[in-house]
Short mmCIF file of C-alpha atoms and ligand atoms in Angstrom, two decimals:
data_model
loop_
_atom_site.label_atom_id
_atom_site.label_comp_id
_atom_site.label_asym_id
_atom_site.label_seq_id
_atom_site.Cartn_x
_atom_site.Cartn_y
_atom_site.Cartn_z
CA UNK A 2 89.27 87.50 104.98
CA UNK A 3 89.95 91.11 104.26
CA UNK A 4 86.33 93.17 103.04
CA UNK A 5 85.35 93.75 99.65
CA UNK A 6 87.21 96.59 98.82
CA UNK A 7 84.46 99.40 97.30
CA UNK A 8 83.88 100.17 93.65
CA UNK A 9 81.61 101.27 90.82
CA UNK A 10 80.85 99.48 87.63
CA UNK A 11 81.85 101.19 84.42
CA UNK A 12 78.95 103.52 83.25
CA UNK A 13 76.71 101.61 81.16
CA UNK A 14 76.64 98.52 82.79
CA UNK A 15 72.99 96.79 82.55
CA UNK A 16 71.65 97.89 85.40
CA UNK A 17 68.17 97.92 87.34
CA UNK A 18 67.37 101.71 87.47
CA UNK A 19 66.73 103.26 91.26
CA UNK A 20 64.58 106.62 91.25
CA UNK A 21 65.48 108.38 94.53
CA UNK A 22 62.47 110.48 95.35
CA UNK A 23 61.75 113.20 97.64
CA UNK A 24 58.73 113.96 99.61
CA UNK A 25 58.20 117.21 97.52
CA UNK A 26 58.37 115.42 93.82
CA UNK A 27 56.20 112.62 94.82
CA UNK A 28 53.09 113.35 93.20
CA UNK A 29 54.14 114.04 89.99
CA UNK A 30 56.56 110.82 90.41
CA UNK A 31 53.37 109.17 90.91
CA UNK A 32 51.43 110.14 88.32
CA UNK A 33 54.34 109.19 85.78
CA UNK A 34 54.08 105.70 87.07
CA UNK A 35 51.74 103.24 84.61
CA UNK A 36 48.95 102.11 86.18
CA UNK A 37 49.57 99.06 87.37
CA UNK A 38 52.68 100.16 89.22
CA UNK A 39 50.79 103.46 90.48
CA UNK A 40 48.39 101.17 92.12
CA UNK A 41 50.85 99.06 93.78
CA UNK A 42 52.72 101.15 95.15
CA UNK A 43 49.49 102.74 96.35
CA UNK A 44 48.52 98.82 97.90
CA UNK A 45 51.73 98.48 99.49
CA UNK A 46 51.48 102.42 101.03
CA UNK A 47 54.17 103.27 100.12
CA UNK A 48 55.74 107.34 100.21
CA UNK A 49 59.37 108.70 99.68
CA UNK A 50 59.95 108.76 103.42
CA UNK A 51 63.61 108.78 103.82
CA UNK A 52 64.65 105.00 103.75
CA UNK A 53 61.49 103.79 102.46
CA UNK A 54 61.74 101.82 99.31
CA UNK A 55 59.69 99.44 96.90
CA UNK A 56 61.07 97.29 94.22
CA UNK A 57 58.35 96.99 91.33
CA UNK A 58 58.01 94.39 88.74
CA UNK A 59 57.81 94.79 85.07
CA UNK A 60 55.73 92.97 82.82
CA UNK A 61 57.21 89.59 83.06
CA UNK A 62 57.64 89.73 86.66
CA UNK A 63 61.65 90.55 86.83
CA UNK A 64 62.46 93.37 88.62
CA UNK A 65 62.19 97.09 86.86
CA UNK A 66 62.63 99.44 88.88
CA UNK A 67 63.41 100.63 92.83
CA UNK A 68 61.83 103.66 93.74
CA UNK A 69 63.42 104.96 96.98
CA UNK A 70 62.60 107.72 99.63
CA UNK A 71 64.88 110.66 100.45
CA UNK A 72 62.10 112.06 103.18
CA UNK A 73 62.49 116.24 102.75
CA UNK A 74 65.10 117.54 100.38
CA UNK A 75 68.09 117.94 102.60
CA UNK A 76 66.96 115.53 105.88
CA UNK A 77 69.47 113.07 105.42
CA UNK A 78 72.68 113.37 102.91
CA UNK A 79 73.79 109.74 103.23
CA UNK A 80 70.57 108.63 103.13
CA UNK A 81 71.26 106.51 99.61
CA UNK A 82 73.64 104.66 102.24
CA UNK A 83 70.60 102.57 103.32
CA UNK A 84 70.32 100.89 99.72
CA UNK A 85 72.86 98.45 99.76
CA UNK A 86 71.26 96.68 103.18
CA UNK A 87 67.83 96.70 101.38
CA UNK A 88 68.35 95.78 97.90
CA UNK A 89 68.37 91.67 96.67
CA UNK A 90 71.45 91.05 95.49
CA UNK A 91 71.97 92.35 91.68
CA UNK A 92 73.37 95.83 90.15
CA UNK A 93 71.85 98.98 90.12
CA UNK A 94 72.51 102.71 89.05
CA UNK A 95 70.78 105.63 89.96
CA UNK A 96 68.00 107.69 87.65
CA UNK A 97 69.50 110.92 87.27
CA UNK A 98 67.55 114.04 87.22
CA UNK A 99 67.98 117.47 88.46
CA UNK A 100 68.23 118.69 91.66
CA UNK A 101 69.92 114.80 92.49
CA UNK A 102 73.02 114.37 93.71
CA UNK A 103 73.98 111.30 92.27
CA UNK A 104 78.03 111.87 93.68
CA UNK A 105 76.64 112.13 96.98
CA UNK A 106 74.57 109.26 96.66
CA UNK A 107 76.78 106.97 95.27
CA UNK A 108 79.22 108.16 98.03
CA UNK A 109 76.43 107.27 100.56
CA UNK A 110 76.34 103.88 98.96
CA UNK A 111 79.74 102.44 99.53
CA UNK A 112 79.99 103.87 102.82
CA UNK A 113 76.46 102.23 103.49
CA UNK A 114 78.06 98.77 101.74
CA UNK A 115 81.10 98.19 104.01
CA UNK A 116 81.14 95.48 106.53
CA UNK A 117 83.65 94.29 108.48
CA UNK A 118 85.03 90.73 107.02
CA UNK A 119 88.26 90.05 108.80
CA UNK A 120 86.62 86.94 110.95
CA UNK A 121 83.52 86.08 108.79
CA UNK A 122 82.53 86.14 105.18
CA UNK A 123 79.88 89.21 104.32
CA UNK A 124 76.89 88.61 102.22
CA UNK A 125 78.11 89.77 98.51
CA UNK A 126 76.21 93.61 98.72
CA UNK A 127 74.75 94.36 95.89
CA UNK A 128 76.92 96.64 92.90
CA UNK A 129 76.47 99.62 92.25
CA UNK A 130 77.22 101.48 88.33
CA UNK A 131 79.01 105.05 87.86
CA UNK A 132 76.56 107.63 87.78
CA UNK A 133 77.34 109.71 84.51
CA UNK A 134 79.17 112.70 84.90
CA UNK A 135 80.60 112.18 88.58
CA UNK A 136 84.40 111.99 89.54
CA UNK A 137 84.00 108.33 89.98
CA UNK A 138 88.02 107.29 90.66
CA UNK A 139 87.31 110.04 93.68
CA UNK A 140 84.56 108.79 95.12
CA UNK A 141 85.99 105.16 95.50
CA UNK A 142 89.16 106.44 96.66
CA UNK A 143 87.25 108.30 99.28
CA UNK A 144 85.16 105.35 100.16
CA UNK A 145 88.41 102.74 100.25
CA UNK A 146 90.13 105.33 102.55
CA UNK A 147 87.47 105.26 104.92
CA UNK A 148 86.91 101.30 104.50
CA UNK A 149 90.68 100.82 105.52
CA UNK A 150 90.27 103.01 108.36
CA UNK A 151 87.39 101.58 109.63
CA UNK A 152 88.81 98.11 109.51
CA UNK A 153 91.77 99.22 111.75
CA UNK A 154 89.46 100.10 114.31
CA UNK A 155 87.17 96.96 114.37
CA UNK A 156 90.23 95.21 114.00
CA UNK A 157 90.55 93.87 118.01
CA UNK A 158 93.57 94.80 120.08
CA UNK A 159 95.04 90.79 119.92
CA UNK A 160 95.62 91.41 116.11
CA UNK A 161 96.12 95.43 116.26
CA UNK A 162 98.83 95.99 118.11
CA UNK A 163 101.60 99.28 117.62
CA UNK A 164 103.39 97.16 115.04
CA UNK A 165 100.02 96.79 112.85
CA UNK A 166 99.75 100.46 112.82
CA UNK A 167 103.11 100.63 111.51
CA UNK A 168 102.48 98.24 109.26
CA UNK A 169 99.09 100.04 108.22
CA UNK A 170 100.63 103.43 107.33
CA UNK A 171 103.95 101.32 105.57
CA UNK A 172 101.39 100.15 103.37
CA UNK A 173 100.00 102.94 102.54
CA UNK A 174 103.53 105.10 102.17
CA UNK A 175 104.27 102.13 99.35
CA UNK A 176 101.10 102.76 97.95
CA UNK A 177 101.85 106.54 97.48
CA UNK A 178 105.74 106.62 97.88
CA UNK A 179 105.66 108.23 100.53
CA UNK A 180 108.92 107.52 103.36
CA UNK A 181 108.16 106.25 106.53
CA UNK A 182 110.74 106.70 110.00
CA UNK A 183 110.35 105.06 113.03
CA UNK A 184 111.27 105.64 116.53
CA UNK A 185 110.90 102.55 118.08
CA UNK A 186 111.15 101.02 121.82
CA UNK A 187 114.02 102.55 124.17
CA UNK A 188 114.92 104.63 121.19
CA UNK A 189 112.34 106.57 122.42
CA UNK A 190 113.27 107.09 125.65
CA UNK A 191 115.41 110.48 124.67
CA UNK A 192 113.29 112.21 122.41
CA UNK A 193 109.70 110.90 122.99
CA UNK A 194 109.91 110.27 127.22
CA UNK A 195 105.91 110.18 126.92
CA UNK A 196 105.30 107.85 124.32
CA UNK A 197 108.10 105.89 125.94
CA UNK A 198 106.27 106.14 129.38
CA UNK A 199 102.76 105.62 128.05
CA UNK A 200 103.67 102.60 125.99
CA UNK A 201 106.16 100.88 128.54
CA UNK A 202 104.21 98.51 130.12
CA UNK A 203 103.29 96.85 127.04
CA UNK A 204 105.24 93.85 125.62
CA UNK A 205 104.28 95.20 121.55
CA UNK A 206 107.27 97.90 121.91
CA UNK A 207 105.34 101.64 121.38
CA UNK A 208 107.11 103.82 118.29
CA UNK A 209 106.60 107.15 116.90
CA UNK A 210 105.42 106.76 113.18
CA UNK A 211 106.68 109.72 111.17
CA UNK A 212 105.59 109.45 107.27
CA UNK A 213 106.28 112.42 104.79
CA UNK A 214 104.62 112.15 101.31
CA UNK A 215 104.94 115.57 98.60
CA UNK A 216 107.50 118.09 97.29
CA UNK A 217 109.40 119.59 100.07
CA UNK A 218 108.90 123.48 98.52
CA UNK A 219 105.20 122.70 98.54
CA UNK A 220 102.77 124.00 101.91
CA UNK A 221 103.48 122.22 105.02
CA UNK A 222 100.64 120.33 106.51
CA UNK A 223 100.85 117.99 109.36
CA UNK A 224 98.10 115.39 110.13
CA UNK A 225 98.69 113.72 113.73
CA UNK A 226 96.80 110.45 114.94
CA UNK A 227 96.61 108.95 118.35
CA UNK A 228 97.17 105.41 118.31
CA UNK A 229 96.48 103.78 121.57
CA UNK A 230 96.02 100.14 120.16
CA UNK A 231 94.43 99.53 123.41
CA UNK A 232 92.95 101.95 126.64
CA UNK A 233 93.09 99.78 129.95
CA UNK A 234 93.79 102.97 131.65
CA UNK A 235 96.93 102.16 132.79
CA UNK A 236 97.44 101.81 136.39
CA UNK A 237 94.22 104.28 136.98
CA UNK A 238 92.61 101.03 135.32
CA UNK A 239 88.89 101.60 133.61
CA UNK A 240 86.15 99.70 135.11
CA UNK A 241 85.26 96.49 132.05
CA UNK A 242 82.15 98.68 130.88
CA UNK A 243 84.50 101.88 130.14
CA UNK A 244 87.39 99.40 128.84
CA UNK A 245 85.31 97.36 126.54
CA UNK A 246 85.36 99.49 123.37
CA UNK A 247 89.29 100.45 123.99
CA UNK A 248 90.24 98.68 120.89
CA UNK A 249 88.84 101.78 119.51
CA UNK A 250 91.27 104.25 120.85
CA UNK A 251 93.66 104.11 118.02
CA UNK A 252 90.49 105.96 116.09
CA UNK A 253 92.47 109.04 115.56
CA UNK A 254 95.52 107.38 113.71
CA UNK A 255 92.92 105.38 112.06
CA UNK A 256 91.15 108.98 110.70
CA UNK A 257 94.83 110.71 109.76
CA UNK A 258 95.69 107.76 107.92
CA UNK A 259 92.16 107.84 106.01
CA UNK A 260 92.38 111.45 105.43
CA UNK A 261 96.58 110.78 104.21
CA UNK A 262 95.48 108.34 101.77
CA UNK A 263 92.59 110.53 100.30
CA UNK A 264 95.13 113.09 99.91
CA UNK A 265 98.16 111.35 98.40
CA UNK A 266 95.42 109.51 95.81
CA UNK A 267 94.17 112.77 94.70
CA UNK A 268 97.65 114.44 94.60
CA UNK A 269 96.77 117.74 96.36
CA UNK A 270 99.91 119.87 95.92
CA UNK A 271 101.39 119.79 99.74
CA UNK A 272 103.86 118.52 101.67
CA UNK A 273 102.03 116.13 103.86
CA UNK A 274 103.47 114.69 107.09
CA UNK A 275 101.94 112.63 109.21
CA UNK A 276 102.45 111.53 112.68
CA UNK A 277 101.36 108.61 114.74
CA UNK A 278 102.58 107.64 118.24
CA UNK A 279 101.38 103.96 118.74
CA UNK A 280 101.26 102.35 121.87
CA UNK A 281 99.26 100.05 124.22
CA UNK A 282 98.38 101.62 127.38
CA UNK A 283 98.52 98.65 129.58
CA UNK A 284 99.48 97.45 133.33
CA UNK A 285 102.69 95.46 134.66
CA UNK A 286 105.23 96.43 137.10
CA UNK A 287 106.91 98.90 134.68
CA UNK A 288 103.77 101.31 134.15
CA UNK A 289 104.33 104.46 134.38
CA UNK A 290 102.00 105.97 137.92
CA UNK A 291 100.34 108.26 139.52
CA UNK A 292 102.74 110.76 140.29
CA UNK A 293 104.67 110.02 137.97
CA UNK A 294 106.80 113.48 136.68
CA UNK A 295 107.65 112.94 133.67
CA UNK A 296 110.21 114.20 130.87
CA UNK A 297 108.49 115.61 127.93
CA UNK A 298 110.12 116.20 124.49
CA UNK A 299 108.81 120.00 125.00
CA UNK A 300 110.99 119.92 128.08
CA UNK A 301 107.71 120.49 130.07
CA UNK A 302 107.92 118.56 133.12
CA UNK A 303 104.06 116.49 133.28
CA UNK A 304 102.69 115.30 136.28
CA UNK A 305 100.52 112.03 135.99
CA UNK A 306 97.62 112.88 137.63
CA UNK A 307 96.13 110.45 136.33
CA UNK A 308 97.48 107.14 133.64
CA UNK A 309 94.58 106.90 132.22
CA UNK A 310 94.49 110.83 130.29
CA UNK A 311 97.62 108.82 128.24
CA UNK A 312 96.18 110.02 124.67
CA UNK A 313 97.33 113.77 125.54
CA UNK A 314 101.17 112.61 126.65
CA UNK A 315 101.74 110.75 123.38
CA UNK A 316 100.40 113.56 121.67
CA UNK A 317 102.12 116.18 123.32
CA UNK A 318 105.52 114.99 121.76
CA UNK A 319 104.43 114.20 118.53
CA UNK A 320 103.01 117.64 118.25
CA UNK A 321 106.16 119.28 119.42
CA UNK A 322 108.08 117.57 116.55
CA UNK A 323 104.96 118.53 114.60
CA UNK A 324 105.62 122.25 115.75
CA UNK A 325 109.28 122.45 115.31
CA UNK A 326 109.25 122.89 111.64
CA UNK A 327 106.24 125.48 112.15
CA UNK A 328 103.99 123.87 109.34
CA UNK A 329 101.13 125.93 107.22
CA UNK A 330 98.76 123.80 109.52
CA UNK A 331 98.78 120.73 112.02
CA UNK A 332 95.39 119.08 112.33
CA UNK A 333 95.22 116.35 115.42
CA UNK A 334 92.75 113.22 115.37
CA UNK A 335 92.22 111.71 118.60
CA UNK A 336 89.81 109.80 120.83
CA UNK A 337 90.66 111.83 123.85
CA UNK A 338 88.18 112.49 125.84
CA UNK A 339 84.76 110.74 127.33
CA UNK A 340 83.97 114.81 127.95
CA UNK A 341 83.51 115.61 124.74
CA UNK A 342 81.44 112.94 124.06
CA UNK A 343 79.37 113.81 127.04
CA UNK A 344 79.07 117.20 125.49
CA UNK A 345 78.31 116.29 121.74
CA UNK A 346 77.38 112.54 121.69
CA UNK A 347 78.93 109.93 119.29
CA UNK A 348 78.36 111.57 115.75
CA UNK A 349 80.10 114.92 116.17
CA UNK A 350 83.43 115.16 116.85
CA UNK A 351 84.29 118.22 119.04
CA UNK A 352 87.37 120.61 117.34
CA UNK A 353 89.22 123.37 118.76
CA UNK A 354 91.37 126.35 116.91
CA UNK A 355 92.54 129.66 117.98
CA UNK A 356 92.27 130.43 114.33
CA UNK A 357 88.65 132.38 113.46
CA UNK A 358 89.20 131.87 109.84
CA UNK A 359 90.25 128.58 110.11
CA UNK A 360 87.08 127.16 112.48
CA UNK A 361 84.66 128.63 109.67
CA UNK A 362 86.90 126.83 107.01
CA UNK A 363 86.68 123.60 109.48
CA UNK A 364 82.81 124.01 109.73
CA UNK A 365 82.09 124.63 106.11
CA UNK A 366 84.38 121.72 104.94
CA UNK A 367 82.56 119.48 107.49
CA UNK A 368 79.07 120.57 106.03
CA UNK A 369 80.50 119.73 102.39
CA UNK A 370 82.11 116.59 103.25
CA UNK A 371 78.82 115.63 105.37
CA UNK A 372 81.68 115.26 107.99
CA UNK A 373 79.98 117.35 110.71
CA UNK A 374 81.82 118.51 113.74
CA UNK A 375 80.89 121.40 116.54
CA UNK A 376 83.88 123.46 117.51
CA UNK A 377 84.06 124.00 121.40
CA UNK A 378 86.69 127.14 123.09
CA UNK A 379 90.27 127.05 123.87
CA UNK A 380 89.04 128.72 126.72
CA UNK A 381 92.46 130.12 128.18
CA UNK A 382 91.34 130.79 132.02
CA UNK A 383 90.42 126.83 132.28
CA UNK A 384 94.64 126.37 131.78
CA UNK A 385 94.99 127.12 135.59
CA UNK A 386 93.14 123.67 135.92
CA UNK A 387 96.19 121.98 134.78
CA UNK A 388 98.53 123.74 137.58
CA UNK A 389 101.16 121.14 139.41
CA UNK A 390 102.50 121.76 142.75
CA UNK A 391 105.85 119.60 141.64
CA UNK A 392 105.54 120.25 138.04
CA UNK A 393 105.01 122.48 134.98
CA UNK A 394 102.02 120.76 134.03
CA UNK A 395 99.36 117.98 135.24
CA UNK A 396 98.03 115.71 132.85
CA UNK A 397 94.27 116.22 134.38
CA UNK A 398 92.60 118.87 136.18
CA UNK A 399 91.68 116.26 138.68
CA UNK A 400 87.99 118.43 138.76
CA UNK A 401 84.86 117.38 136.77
CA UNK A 402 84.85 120.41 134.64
CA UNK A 403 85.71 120.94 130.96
CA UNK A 404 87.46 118.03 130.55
CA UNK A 405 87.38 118.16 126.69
CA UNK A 406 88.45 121.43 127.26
CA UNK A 407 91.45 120.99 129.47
CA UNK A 408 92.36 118.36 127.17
CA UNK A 409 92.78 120.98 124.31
CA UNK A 410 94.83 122.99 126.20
CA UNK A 411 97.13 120.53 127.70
CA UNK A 412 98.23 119.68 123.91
CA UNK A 413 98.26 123.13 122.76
CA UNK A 414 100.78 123.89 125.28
CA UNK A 415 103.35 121.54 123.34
CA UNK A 416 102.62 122.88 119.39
CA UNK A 417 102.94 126.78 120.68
CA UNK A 418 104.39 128.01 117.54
CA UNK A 419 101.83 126.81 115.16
CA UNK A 420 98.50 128.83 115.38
CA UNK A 421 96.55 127.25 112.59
CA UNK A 422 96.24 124.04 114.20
CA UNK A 423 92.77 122.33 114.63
CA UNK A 424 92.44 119.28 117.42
CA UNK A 425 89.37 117.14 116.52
CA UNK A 426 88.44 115.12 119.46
CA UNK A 427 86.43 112.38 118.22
CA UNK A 428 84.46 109.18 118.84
CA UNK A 429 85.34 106.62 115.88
CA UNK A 430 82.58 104.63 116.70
CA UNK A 431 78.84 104.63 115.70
CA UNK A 432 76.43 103.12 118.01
CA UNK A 433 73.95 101.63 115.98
CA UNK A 434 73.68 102.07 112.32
CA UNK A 435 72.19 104.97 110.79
CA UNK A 436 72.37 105.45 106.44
CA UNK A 437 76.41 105.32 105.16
CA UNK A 438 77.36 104.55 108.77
CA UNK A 439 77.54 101.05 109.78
CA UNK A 440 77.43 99.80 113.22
CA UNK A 441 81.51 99.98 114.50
CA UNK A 442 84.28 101.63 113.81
CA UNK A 443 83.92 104.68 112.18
CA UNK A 444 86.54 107.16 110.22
CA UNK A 445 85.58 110.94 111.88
CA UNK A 446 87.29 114.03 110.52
CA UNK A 447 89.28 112.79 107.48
CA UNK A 448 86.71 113.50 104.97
CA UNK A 449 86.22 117.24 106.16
CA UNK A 450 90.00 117.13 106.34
CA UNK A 451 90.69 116.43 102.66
CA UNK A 452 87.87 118.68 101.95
CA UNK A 453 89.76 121.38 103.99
CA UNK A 454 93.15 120.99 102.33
CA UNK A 455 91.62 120.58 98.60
CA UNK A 456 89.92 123.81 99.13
CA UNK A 457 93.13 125.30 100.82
CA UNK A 458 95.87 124.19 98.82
CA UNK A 459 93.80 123.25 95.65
CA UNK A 460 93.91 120.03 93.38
N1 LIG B 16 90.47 107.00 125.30
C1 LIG B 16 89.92 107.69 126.42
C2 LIG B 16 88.82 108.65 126.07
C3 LIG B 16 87.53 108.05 125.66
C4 LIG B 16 86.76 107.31 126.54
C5 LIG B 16 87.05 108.32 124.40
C6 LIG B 16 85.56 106.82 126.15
C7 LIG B 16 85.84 107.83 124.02
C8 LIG B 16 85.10 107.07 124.89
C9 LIG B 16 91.01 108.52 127.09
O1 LIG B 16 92.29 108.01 127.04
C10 LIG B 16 90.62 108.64 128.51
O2 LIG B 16 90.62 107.64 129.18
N2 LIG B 16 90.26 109.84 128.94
C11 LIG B 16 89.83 110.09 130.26
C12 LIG B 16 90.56 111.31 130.76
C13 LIG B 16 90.41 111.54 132.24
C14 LIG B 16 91.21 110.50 133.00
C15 LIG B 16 90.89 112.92 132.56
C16 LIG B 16 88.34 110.33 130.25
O3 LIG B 16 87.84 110.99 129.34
O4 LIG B 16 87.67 109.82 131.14
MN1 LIG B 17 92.69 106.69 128.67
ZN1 LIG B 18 92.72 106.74 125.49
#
């Protein structure tokens, strides 16, 4: 049963009204309240903390209105995404004054409201009406991108396999016409040796997903996704508490086909390509091993120091095609490393550019998009790490340093050409749930991505 996609009811829809209130306008909220509703708010304690809420009756006992906290202005930009878990079942619009973001809000809302359906019916969540004067079309496009992303991630590896992904991004190039290639199986044994390697132990044949969308005169942008439908590790197998999440490793295709779909719907004027190897890292006679040296479309020879850094090898010839045609700007989603997670936790993806201009551009967008991300250095001296004795490259450094790092540079070594590239290394997962961020898989990086290339290449 698929989840209910998000929307907003036409403006002026009956509605029950929600006040969002901040710490700093509570008193004089307060005093505008009647009496009977100043005192119960007062009986049930209640203050605009962020996440706080009371429903309060009217006359006849039906619900009137929802006042609900946003703590201090500024502590929490999604935290309207709360609402839908709170609320009894019913529609609702926000009070609009100054100073409130009701875009953001209602943004906050429908990324709050999604649950994951495919194996259980959801609770109906309550609906939510159009604020006036917002882009409303955008904002559900934005929120149905990151729905369908987040469903290929919680989607489990027994019904997400390489040919699922495919499917995923046909879908979405019928959606948009967009065209769609595919490299599949031995085919790829010529021109993509590592996704061929990576994905050959798998029975669901890996492919190279190559989907191009826009006027061909138009900037060149490349979005690339890794889509590991599954991590065992390979040979160099994870231990079951490091494997356990792996259906999660696709997270990066799952984030360039979010951020592709916000950008076809809105039309930006690009040429968009986007690139997924999909494979299943898995185990069987047929693996590719430690010590492997392998053939890379680059023509880099690559050590395998170790089967289980597989994310970078698919990558590395997807971002060499990626390169070829020297594109305005490649951007690179991937769940690469447990490093950079070490380093920044599970909310902020780690991203790496040579470009200065470009990493402020990444940073703003993220802070826009409330997308956030922390860039970390292409440190050039760390490359050494990556020396083979048999080889041009290693896939590890085989050391416990910098291993988000090394990571970065390995795949930078294949897209040499193109300078403004950004490679987001990301978790596509949240924990627990916070506000607009349900528990599971999460879309990182698209929404500052569409952000970036609206600003860039304008609407
Ligand atoms: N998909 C993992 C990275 C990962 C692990 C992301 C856990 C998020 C959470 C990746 O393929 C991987 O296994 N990386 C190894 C690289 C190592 C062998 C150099 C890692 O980070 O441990
Ligand atoms: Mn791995
Ligand atoms: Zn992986």
């Amino acid at each position: 049963m698929p989840s209910r996609p998000p929307e907003l009811l036409p403006p002026g829809t009956a509605a029950t009204p929600i006040a969002c209130l901040s710490l700093e306008e509570w008193p004089a909220a307060r005093d505008a309240l009647s009496r009977a509703q100043g005192a119960y708010c007062t009986a049930v304690d209640f203050t605009p903390k962020a996440g706080r809420i009371v429903l309060l009756p009217g006359e006849d006992g039906t619900l009137a209105r929802v006042l609900y906290g946003l703590g201090e202005t500024g502590e929490d930009r999604l935290v309207a995404g709360k609402l839908p878990g709170l609320l009894p079942p019913g529609t609702y619009r926000f009070e609009t004054r100054d100073g409130f973001d009701a875009a953001e809000a209602a943004l906050a809302w429908l990324l709050g409201g999604y649950r994951f359906a495919r194996y259980r019916t959801a609770s109906p969540s309550p609906g939510l009406v159009a604020p006036e004067g917002v882009d409303a079309a955008e904002i559900v496009r934005i929120a149905v991108a990151v729905a369908m992303g987040r469903d290929l991630v919680n989607t489990p590896a027994n019904d997400l396999g390489p040919a699922e992904i495919e499917a995923a991004a046909r879908a979405l190039a019928e959606r948009h016409g967009a065209a769609v290639a595919v490299t599949l199986g031995e085919d790829l044994a010529r021109d993509f040796p590592l996704v061929h390697a990576v994905g050959a132990a798998s029975p669901r044949a890996p492919r190279l997903i190559d989907l191009t969308w826009g006027p061909a005169d138009a900037p060149r942008v490349t979005l690339v996704g890794k889509g590991v439908a599954f991590d065992t590790g390979g040979l160099d197998i994870k231990p079951s508490s490091g494997m356990l999440l792996m259906k999660k490793d696709m997270g990066g295709a799952a984030a360039a086909l979010a951020a592709a779909d916000m950008v076809m719907g809105a039309g930006l004027r690009l040429r968009l390509r986007l690139l997924i190897p999909a494979v299943e890292n898995a185990v069987a006679g047929n693996a590719f091993r430690p010590g492997d040296v392998l053939a890379s479309r680059a023509g880099l020879s690559v050590e395998i120091g170790n089967t289980d850094a597989e994310g970078r090898l698919i990558l590395a010839d997807a971002l060499c095609l990626a390169d070829a045609e020297e594109p305005d700007l490649i951007v690179d989603f991937a769940t690469l490393t447990g490093a950079a997670r070490v380093a920044l936790g599970p909310d902020l993806p780690a991203f790496f550019t040579e470009d200065e201009d470009l990493a402020g551009a990444v940073m703003q967008a993220g802070a826009r998009a409330i997308d956030p991300v922390w860039r970390m250095p292409l440190h050039k001296p760390y490359a050494k790490l990556l020396d083979s004795k048999v080889a041009d490259i290693n896939n590890v450094s085989g050391g416990p340093f910098a291993g988000a790092i090394t990571a970065a540079l390995f795949l930078r070594r294949f897209a040499p050409k193109t300078r403004r590239h950004v490679h987001l290394d990301l978790y596509g997962w949240n924990p627990t749930t916070k506000p607009g961020r349900p528990e599971g898989g999460e879309v990182q990086g698209a929404r500052l991505v569409y952000r970036l290339l609206k600003d860039r290449y304008g609407a």
